[in-house]
PDB file of C-alpha atoms in Angstrom:
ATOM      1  CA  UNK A  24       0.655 136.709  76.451  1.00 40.00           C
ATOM      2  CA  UNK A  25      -3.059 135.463  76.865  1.00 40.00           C
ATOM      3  CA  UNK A  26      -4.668 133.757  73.853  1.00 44.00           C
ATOM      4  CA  UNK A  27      -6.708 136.802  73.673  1.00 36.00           C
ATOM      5  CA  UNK A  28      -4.373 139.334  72.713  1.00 43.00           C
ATOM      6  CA  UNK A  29      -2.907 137.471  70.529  1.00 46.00           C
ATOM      7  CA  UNK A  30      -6.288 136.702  68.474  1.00 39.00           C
ATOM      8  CA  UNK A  31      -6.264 140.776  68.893  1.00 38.00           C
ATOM      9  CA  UNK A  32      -2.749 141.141  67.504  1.00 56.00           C
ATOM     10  CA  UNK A  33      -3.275 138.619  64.275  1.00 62.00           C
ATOM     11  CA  UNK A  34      -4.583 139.473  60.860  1.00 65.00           C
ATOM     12  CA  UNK A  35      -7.642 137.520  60.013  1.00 65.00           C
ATOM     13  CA  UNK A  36      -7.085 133.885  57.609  1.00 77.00           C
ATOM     14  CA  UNK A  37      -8.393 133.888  54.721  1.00 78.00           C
ATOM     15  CA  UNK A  38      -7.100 131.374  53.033  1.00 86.00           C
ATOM     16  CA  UNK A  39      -8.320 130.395  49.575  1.00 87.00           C
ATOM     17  CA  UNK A  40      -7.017 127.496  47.312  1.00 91.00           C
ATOM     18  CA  UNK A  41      -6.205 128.256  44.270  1.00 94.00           C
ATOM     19  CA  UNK A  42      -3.231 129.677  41.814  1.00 96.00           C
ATOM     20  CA  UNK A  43      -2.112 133.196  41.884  1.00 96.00           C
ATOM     21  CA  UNK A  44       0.027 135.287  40.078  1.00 96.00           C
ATOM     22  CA  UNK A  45       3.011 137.069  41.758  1.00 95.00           C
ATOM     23  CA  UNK A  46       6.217 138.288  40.447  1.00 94.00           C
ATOM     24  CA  UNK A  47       8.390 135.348  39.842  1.00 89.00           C
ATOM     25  CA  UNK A  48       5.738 133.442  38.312  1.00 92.00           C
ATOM     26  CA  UNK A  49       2.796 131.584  40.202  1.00 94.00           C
ATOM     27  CA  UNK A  50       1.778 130.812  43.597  1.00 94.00           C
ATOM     28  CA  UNK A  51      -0.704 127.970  44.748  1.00 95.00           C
ATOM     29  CA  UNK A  52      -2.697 127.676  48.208  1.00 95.00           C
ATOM     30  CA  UNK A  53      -3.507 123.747  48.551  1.00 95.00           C
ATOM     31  CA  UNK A  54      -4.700 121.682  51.306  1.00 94.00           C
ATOM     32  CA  UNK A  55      -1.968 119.377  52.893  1.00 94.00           C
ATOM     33  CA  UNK A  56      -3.022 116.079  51.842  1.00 92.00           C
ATOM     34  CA  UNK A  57      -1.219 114.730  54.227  1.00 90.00           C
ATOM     35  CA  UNK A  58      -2.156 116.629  57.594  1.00 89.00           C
ATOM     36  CA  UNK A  59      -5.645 118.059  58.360  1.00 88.00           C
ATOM     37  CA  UNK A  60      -6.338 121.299  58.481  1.00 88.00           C
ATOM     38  CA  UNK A  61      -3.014 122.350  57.387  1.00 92.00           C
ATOM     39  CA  UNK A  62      -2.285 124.227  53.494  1.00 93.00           C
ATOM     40  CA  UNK A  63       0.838 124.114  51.683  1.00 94.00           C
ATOM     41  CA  UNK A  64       1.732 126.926  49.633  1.00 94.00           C
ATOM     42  CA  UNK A  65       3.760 126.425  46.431  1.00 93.00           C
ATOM     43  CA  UNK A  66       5.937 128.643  44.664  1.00 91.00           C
ATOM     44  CA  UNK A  67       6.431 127.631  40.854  1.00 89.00           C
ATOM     45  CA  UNK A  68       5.003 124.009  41.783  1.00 88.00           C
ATOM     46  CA  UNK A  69       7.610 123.558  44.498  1.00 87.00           C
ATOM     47  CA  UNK A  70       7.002 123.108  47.921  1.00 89.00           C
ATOM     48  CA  UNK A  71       7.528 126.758  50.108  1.00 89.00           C
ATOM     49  CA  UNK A  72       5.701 127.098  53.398  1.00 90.00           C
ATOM     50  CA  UNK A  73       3.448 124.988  55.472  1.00 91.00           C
ATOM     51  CA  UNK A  74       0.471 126.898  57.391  1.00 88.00           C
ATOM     52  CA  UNK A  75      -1.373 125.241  60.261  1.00 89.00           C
ATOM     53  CA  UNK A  76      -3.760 128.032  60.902  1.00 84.00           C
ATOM     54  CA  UNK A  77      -4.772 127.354  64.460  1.00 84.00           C
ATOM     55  CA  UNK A  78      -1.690 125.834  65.558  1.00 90.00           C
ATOM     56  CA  UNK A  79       1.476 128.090  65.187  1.00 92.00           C
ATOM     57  CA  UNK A  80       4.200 126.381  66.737  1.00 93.00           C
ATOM     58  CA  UNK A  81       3.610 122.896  65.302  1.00 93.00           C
ATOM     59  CA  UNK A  82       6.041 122.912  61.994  1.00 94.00           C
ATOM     60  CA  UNK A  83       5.292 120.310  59.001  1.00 91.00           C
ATOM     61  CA  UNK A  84       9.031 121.004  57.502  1.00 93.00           C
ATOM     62  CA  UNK A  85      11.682 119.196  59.275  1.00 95.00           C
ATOM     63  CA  UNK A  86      13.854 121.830  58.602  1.00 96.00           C
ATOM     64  CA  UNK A  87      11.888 124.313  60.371  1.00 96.00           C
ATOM     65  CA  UNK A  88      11.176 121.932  63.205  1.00 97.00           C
ATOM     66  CA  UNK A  89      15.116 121.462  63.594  1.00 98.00           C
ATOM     67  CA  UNK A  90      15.421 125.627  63.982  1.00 98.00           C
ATOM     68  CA  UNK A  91      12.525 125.790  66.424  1.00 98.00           C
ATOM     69  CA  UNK A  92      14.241 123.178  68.917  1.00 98.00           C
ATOM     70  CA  UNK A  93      17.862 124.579  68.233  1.00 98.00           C
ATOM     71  CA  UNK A  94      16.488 128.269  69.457  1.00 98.00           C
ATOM     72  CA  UNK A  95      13.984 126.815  72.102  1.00 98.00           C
ATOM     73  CA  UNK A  96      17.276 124.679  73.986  1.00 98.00           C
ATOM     74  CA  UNK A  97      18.846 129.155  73.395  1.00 98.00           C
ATOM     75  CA  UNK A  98      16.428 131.229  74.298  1.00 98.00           C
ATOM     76  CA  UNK A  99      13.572 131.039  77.180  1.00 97.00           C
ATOM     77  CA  UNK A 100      10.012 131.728  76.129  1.00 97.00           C
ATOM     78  CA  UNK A 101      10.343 135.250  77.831  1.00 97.00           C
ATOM     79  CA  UNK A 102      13.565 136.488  76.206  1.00 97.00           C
ATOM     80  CA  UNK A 103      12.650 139.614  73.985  1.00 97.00           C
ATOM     81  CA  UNK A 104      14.345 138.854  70.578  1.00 98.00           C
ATOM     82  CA  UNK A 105      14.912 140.624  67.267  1.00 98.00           C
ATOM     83  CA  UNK A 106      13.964 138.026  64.095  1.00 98.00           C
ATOM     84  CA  UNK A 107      15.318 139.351  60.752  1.00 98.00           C
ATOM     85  CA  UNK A 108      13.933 136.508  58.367  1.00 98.00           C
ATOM     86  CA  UNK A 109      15.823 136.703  54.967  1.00 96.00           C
ATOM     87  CA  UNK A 110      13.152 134.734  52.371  1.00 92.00           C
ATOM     88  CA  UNK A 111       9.625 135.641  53.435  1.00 84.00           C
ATOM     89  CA  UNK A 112       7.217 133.217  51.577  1.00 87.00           C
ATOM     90  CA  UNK A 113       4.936 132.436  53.918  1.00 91.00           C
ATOM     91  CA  UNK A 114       6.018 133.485  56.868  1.00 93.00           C
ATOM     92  CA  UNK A 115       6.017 130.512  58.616  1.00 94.00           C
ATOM     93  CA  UNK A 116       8.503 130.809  61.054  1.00 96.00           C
ATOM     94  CA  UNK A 117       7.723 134.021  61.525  1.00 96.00           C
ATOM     95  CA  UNK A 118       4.406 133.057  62.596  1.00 95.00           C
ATOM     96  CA  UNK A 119       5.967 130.602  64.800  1.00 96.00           C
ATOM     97  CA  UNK A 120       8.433 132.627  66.784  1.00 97.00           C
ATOM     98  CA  UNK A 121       5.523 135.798  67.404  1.00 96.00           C
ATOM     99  CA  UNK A 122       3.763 132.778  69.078  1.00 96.00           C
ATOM    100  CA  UNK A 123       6.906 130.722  70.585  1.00 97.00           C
ATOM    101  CA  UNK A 124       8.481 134.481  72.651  1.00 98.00           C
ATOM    102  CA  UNK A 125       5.445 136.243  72.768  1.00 96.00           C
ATOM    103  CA  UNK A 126       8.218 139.251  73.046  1.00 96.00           C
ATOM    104  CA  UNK A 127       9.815 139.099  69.813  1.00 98.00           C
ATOM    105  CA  UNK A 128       9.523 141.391  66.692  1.00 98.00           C
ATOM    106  CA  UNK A 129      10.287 140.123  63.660  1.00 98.00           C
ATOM    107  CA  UNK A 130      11.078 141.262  60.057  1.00 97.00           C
ATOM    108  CA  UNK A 131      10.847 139.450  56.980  1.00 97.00           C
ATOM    109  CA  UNK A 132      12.566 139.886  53.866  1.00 96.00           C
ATOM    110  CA  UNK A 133      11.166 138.972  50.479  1.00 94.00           C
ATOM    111  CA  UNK A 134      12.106 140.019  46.589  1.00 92.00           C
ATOM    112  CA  UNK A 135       8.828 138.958  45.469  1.00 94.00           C
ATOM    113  CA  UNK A 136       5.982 141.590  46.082  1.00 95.00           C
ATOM    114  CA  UNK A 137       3.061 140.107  45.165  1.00 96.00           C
ATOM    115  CA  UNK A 138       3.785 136.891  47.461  1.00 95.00           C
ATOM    116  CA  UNK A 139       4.532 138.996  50.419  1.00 94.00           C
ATOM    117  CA  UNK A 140       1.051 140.416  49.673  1.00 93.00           C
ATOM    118  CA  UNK A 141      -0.598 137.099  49.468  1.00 93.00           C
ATOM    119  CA  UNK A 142       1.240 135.978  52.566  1.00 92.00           C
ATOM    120  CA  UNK A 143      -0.130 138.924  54.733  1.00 90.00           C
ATOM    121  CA  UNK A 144      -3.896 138.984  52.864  1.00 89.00           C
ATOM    122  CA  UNK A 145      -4.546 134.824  53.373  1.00 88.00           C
ATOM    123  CA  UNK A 146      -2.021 134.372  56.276  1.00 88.00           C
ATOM    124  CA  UNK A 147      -3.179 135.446  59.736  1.00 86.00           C
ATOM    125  CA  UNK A 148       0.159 137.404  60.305  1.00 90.00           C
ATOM    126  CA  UNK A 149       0.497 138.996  63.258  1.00 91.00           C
ATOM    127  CA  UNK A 150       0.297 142.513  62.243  1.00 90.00           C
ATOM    128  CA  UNK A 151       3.396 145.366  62.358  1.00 89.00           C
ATOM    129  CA  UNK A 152       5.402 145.750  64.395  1.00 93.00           C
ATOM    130  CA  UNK A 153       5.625 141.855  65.347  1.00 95.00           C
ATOM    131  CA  UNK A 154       5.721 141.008  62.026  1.00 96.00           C
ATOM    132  CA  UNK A 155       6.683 143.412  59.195  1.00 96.00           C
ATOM    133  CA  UNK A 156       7.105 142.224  55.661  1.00 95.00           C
ATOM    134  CA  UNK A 157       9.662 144.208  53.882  1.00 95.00           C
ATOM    135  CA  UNK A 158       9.718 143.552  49.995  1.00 96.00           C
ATOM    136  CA  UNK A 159      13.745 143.825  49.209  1.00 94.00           C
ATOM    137  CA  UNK A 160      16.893 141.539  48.272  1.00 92.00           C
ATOM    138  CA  UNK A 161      18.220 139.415  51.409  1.00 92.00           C
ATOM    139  CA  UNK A 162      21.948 140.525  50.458  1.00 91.00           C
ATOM    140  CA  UNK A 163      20.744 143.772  50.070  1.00 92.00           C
ATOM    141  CA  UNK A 164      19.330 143.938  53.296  1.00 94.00           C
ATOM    142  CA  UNK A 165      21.676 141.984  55.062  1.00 95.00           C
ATOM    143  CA  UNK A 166      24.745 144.674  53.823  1.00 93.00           C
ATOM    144  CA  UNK A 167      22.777 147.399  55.722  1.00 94.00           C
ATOM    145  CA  UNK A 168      22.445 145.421  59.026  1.00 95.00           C
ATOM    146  CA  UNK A 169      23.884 147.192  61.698  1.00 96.00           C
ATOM    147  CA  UNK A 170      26.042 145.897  64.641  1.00 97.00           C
ATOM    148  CA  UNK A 171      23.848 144.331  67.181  1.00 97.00           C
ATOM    149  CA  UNK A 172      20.731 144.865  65.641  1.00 98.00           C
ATOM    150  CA  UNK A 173      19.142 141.173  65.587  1.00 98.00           C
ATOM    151  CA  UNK A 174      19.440 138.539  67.957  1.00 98.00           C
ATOM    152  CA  UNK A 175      18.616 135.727  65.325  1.00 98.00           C
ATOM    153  CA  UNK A 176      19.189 136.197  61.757  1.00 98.00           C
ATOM    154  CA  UNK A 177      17.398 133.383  59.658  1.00 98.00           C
ATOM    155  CA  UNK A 178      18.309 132.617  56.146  1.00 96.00           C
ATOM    156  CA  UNK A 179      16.247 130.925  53.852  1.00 93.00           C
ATOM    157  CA  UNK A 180      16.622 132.214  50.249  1.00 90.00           C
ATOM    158  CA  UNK A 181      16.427 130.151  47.267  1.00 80.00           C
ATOM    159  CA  UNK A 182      16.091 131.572  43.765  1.00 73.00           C
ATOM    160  CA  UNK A 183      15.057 129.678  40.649  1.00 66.00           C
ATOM    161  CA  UNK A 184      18.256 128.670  38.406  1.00 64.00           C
ATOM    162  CA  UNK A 185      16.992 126.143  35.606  1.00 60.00           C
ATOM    163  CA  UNK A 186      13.437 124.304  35.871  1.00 54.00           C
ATOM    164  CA  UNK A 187      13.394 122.549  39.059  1.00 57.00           C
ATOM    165  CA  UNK A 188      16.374 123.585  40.265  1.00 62.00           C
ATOM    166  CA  UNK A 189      16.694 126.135  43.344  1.00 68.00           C
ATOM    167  CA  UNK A 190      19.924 127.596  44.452  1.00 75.00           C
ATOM    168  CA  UNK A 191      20.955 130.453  47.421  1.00 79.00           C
ATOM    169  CA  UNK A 192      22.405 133.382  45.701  1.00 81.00           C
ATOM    170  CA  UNK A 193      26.235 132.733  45.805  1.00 81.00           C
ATOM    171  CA  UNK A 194      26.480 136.042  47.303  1.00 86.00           C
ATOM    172  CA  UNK A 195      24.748 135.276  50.565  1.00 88.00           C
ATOM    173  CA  UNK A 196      27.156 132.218  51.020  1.00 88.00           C
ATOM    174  CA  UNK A 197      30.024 133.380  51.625  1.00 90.00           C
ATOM    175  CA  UNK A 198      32.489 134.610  54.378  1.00 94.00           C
ATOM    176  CA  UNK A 199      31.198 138.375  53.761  1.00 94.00           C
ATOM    177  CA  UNK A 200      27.954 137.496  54.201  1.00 94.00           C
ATOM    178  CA  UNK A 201      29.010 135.797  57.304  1.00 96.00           C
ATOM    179  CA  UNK A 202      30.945 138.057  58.981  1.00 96.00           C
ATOM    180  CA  UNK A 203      28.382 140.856  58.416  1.00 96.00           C
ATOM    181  CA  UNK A 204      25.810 138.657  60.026  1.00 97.00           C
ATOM    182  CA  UNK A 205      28.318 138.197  62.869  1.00 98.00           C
ATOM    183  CA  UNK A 206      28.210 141.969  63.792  1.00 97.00           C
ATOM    184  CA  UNK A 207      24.243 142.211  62.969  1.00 98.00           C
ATOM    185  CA  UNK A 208      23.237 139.528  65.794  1.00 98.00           C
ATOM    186  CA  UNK A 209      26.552 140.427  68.213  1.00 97.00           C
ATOM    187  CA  UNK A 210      28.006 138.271  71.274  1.00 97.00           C
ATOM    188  CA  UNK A 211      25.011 136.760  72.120  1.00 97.00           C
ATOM    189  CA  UNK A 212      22.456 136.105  68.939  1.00 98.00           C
ATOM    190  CA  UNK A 213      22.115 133.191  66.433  1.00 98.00           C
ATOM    191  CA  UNK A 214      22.450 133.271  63.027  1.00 98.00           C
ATOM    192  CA  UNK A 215      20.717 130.571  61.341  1.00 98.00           C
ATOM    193  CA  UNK A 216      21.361 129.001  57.976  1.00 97.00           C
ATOM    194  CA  UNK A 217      18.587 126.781  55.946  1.00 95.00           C
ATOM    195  CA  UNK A 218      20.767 124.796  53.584  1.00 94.00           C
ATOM    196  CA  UNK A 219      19.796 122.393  50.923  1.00 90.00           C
ATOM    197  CA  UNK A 220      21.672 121.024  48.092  1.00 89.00           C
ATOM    198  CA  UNK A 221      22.895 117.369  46.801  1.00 88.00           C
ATOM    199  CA  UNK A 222      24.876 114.516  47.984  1.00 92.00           C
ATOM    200  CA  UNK A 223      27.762 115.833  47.280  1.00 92.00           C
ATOM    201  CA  UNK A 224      28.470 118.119  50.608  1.00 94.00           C
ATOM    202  CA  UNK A 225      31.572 119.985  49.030  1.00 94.00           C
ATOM    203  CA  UNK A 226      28.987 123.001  48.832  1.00 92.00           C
ATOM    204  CA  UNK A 227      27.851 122.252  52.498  1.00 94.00           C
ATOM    205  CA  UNK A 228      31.385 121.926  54.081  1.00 96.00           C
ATOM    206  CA  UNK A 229      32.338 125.109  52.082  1.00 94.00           C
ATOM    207  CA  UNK A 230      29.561 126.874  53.927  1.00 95.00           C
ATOM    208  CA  UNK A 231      30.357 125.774  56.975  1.00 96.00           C
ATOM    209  CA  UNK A 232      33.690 127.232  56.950  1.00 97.00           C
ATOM    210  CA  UNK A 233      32.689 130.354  55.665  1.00 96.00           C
ATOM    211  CA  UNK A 234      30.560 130.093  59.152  1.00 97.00           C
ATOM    212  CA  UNK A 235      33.436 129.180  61.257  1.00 97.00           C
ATOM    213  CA  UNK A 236      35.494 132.018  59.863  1.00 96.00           C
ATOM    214  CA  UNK A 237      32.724 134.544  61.471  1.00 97.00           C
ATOM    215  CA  UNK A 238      31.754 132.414  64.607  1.00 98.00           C
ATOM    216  CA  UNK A 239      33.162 130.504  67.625  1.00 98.00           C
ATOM    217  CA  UNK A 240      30.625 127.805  67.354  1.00 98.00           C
ATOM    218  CA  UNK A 241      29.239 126.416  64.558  1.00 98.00           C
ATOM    219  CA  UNK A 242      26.131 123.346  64.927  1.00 98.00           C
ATOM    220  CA  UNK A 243      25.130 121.363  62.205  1.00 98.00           C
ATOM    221  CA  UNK A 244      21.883 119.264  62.240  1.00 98.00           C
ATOM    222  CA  UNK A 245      20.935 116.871  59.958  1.00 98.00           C
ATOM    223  CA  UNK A 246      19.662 113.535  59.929  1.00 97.00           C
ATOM    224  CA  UNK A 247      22.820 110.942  59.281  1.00 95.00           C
ATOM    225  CA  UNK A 248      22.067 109.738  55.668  1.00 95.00           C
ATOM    226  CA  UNK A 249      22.384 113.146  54.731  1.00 96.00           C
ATOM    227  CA  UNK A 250      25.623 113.838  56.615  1.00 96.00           C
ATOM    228  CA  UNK A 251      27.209 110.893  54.909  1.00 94.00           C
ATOM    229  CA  UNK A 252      26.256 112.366  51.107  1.00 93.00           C
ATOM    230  CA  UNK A 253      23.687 109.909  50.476  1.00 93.00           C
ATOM    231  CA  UNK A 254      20.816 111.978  49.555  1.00 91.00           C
ATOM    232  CA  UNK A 255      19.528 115.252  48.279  1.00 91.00           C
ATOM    233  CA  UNK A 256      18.540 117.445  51.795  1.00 92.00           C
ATOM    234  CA  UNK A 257      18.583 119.907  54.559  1.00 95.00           C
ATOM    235  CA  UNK A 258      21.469 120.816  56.864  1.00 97.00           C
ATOM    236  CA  UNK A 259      20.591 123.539  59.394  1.00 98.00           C
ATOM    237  CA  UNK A 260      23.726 125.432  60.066  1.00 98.00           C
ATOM    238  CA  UNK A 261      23.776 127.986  63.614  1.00 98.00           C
ATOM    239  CA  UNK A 262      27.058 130.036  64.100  1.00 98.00           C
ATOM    240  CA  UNK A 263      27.172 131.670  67.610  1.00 98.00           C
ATOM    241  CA  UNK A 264      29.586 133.162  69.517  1.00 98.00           C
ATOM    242  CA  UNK A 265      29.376 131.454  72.654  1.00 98.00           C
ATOM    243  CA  UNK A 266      27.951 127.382  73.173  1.00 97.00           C
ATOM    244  CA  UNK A 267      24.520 127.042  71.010  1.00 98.00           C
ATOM    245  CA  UNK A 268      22.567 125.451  73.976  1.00 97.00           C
ATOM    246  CA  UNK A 269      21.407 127.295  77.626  1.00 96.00           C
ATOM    247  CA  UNK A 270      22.798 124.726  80.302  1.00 96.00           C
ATOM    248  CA  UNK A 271      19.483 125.985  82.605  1.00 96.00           C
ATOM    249  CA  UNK A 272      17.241 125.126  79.133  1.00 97.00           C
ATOM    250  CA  UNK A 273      18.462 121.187  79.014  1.00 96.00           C
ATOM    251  CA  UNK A 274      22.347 121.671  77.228  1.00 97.00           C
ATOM    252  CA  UNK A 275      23.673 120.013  74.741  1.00 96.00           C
ATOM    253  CA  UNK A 276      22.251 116.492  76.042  1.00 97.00           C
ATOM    254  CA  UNK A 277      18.507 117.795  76.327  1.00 98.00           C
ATOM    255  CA  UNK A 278      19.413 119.225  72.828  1.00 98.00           C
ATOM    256  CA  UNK A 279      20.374 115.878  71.045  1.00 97.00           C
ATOM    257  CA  UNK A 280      17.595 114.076  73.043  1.00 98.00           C
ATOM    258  CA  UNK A 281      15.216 116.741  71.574  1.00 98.00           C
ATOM    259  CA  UNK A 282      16.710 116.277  67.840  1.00 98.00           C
ATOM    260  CA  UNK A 283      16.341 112.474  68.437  1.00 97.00           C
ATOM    261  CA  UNK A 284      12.685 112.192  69.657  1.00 97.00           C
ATOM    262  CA  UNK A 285      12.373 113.582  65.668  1.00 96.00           C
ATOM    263  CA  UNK A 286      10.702 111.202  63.404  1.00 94.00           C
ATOM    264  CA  UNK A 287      13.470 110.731  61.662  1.00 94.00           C
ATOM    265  CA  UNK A 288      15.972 111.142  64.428  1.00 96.00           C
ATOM    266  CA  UNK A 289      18.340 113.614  63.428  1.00 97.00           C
ATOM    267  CA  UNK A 290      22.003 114.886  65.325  1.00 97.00           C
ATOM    268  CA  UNK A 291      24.026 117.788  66.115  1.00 98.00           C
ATOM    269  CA  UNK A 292      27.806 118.043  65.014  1.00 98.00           C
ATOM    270  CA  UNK A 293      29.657 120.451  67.328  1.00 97.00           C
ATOM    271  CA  UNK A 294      32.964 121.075  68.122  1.00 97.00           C
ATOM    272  CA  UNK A 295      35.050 118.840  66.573  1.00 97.00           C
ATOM    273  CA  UNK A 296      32.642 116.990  64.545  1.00 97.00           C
ATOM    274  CA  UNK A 297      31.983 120.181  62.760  1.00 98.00           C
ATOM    275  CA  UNK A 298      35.800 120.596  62.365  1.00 97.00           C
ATOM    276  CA  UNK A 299      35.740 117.296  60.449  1.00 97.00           C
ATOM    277  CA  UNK A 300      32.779 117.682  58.469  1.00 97.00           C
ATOM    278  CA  UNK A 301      34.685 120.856  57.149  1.00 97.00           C
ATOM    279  CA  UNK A 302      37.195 118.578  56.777  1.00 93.00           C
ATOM    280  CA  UNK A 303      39.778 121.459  55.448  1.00 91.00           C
ATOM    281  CA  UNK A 304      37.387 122.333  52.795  1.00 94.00           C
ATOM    282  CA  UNK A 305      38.095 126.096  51.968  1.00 94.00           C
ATOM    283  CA  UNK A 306      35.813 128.911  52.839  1.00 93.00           C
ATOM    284  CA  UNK A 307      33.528 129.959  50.495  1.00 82.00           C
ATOM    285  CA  UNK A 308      34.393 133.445  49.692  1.00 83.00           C
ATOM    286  CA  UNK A 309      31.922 134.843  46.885  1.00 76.00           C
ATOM    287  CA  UNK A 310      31.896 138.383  47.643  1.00 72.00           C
ATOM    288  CA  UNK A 311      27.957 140.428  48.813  1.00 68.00           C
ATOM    289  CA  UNK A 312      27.762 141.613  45.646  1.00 52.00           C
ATOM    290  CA  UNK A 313      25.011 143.909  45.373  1.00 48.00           C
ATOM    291  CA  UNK A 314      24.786 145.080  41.759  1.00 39.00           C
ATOM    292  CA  UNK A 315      23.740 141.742  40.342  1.00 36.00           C
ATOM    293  CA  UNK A 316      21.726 140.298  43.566  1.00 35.00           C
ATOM    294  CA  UNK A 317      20.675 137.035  41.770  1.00 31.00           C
TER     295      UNK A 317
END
């Protein structure tokens, strides 16, 4: 897709700093201090999205960096995919993948109205039906997914439990949730876990196993302090049915090269290094409730 058409298929950015009100409190557009001509967006004073306006594909949050290289060593540029996004905010890697498979449609899930209004009125979104911005509850959604209706499911929900402290709904954690995301992206999709949480990994390698319940493969990527339970962090967590990596894409050795050029090299545990990072932890097993959704 020329550059042209997709200036043609983009909402205009209008970013303005400043605080705003949405539902679950406030929301503040800031410049990153850090890299030019990029904004952060905050949600309740913690960090949520990173926007580079006239750069797409280049991703500030390591996280979201780690996702980008695990689906580009998956999925050629040209590969028409189906993105269900479960945690809108700012629609970052949203915004990324329209741009990365010029092919893909994508869907974004959000609880909080106002924010997904602020998101597609400062943004640059591409408009519906690349991106639509559906104001619901991830578990919610997710329970309604039908079989083989995404190719890559991406969650990245975290709700507010005491000041300062953000959690996933123990609903969307557990082998349900899983399984039911399983079906949604079928034989050959991705679906991709966000995690974050403390040193202690008990929560991590419970999730994990809730993953390998519902998947053949599972991939964990992390950098290795975190992996040891030395820090606060991020552990990216695919589940597929078949090997994560495309052997004509670079495999599994392009893949770790890829993770290690990071600045802070990070690695891949597959196979059996995901079996003992479970380490026979139990599944977690909290039931999709949907009456009480947070």
């Amino acid at each position: 897709m020329s550059n042209r058409r997709r200036n043609q298929t983009r909402s205009a950015v209008n970013i303005e700093p400043g605080i705003y009100e949405i539902d679950s409190g406030t929301a503040e557009i800031q410049p990153d201090p850090f890299t030019p001509g990029a904004w952060l967006l905050l949600i309740n004073g913690v960090q949520s999205s990173q926007l580079i306006p006239d750069n797409p594909q280049r991703l500030g949050f390591e996280y979201m960096r780690w996702i980008a290289i695990a689906l580009g060593f998956r999925y050629t540029p040209e590969t028409r995919l189906r993105f269900l996004h479960l945690g809108g905010g700012g629609a970052t890697l949203a915004r990324w993948g329209a741009d990365r498979y010029p092919n893909s449609r994508h869907t974004t899930v959000e609880y909080d109205a106002k924010l997904t209004q602020l998101a597609r009125d400062n943004f640059g979104l591409p408009r519906s039906p690349i991106v639509k911005m559906r104001v619901g509850e991830a578990g919610q959604v997710l329970s309604e997914t039908r079989p083989d209706s995404w190719d890559v499911i991406i969650r990245d929900v975290f709700v507010e439990k005491d000041a300062g402290q953000h959690i996933v709904p123990s609903h969307l954690t557990g082998v349900e949730a899983a399984e039911i995301a399983a079906r949604a992206v079928g034989p050959d999709g991705a679906y991709v876990i966000n995690y974050g949480g403390p040193p202690n990994l008990n929560p991590a390698r419970a999730e994990a196993a809730a993953l390998a319940q519902a998947f053949t493969h599972v991939t964990l990527i992390s950098d290795a302090t975190m992996f040891k339970g030395r820090r606060r962090g991020n552990i990216v967590m695919v589940g597929t049915q078949n090997p994560l990596t495309n052997p004509e894409l670079g495999g599994p050795d392009g893949f770790a090269a890829a993770l290690r050029s990071e600045p802070l090299p990070v690695q891949a545990k597959m196979g059996n290094a995901t079996t003992n990072f479970i380490a026979g932890m139990p599944p977690q097993t909290t039931p999709l409730l949907l009456t009480d959704p947070l």
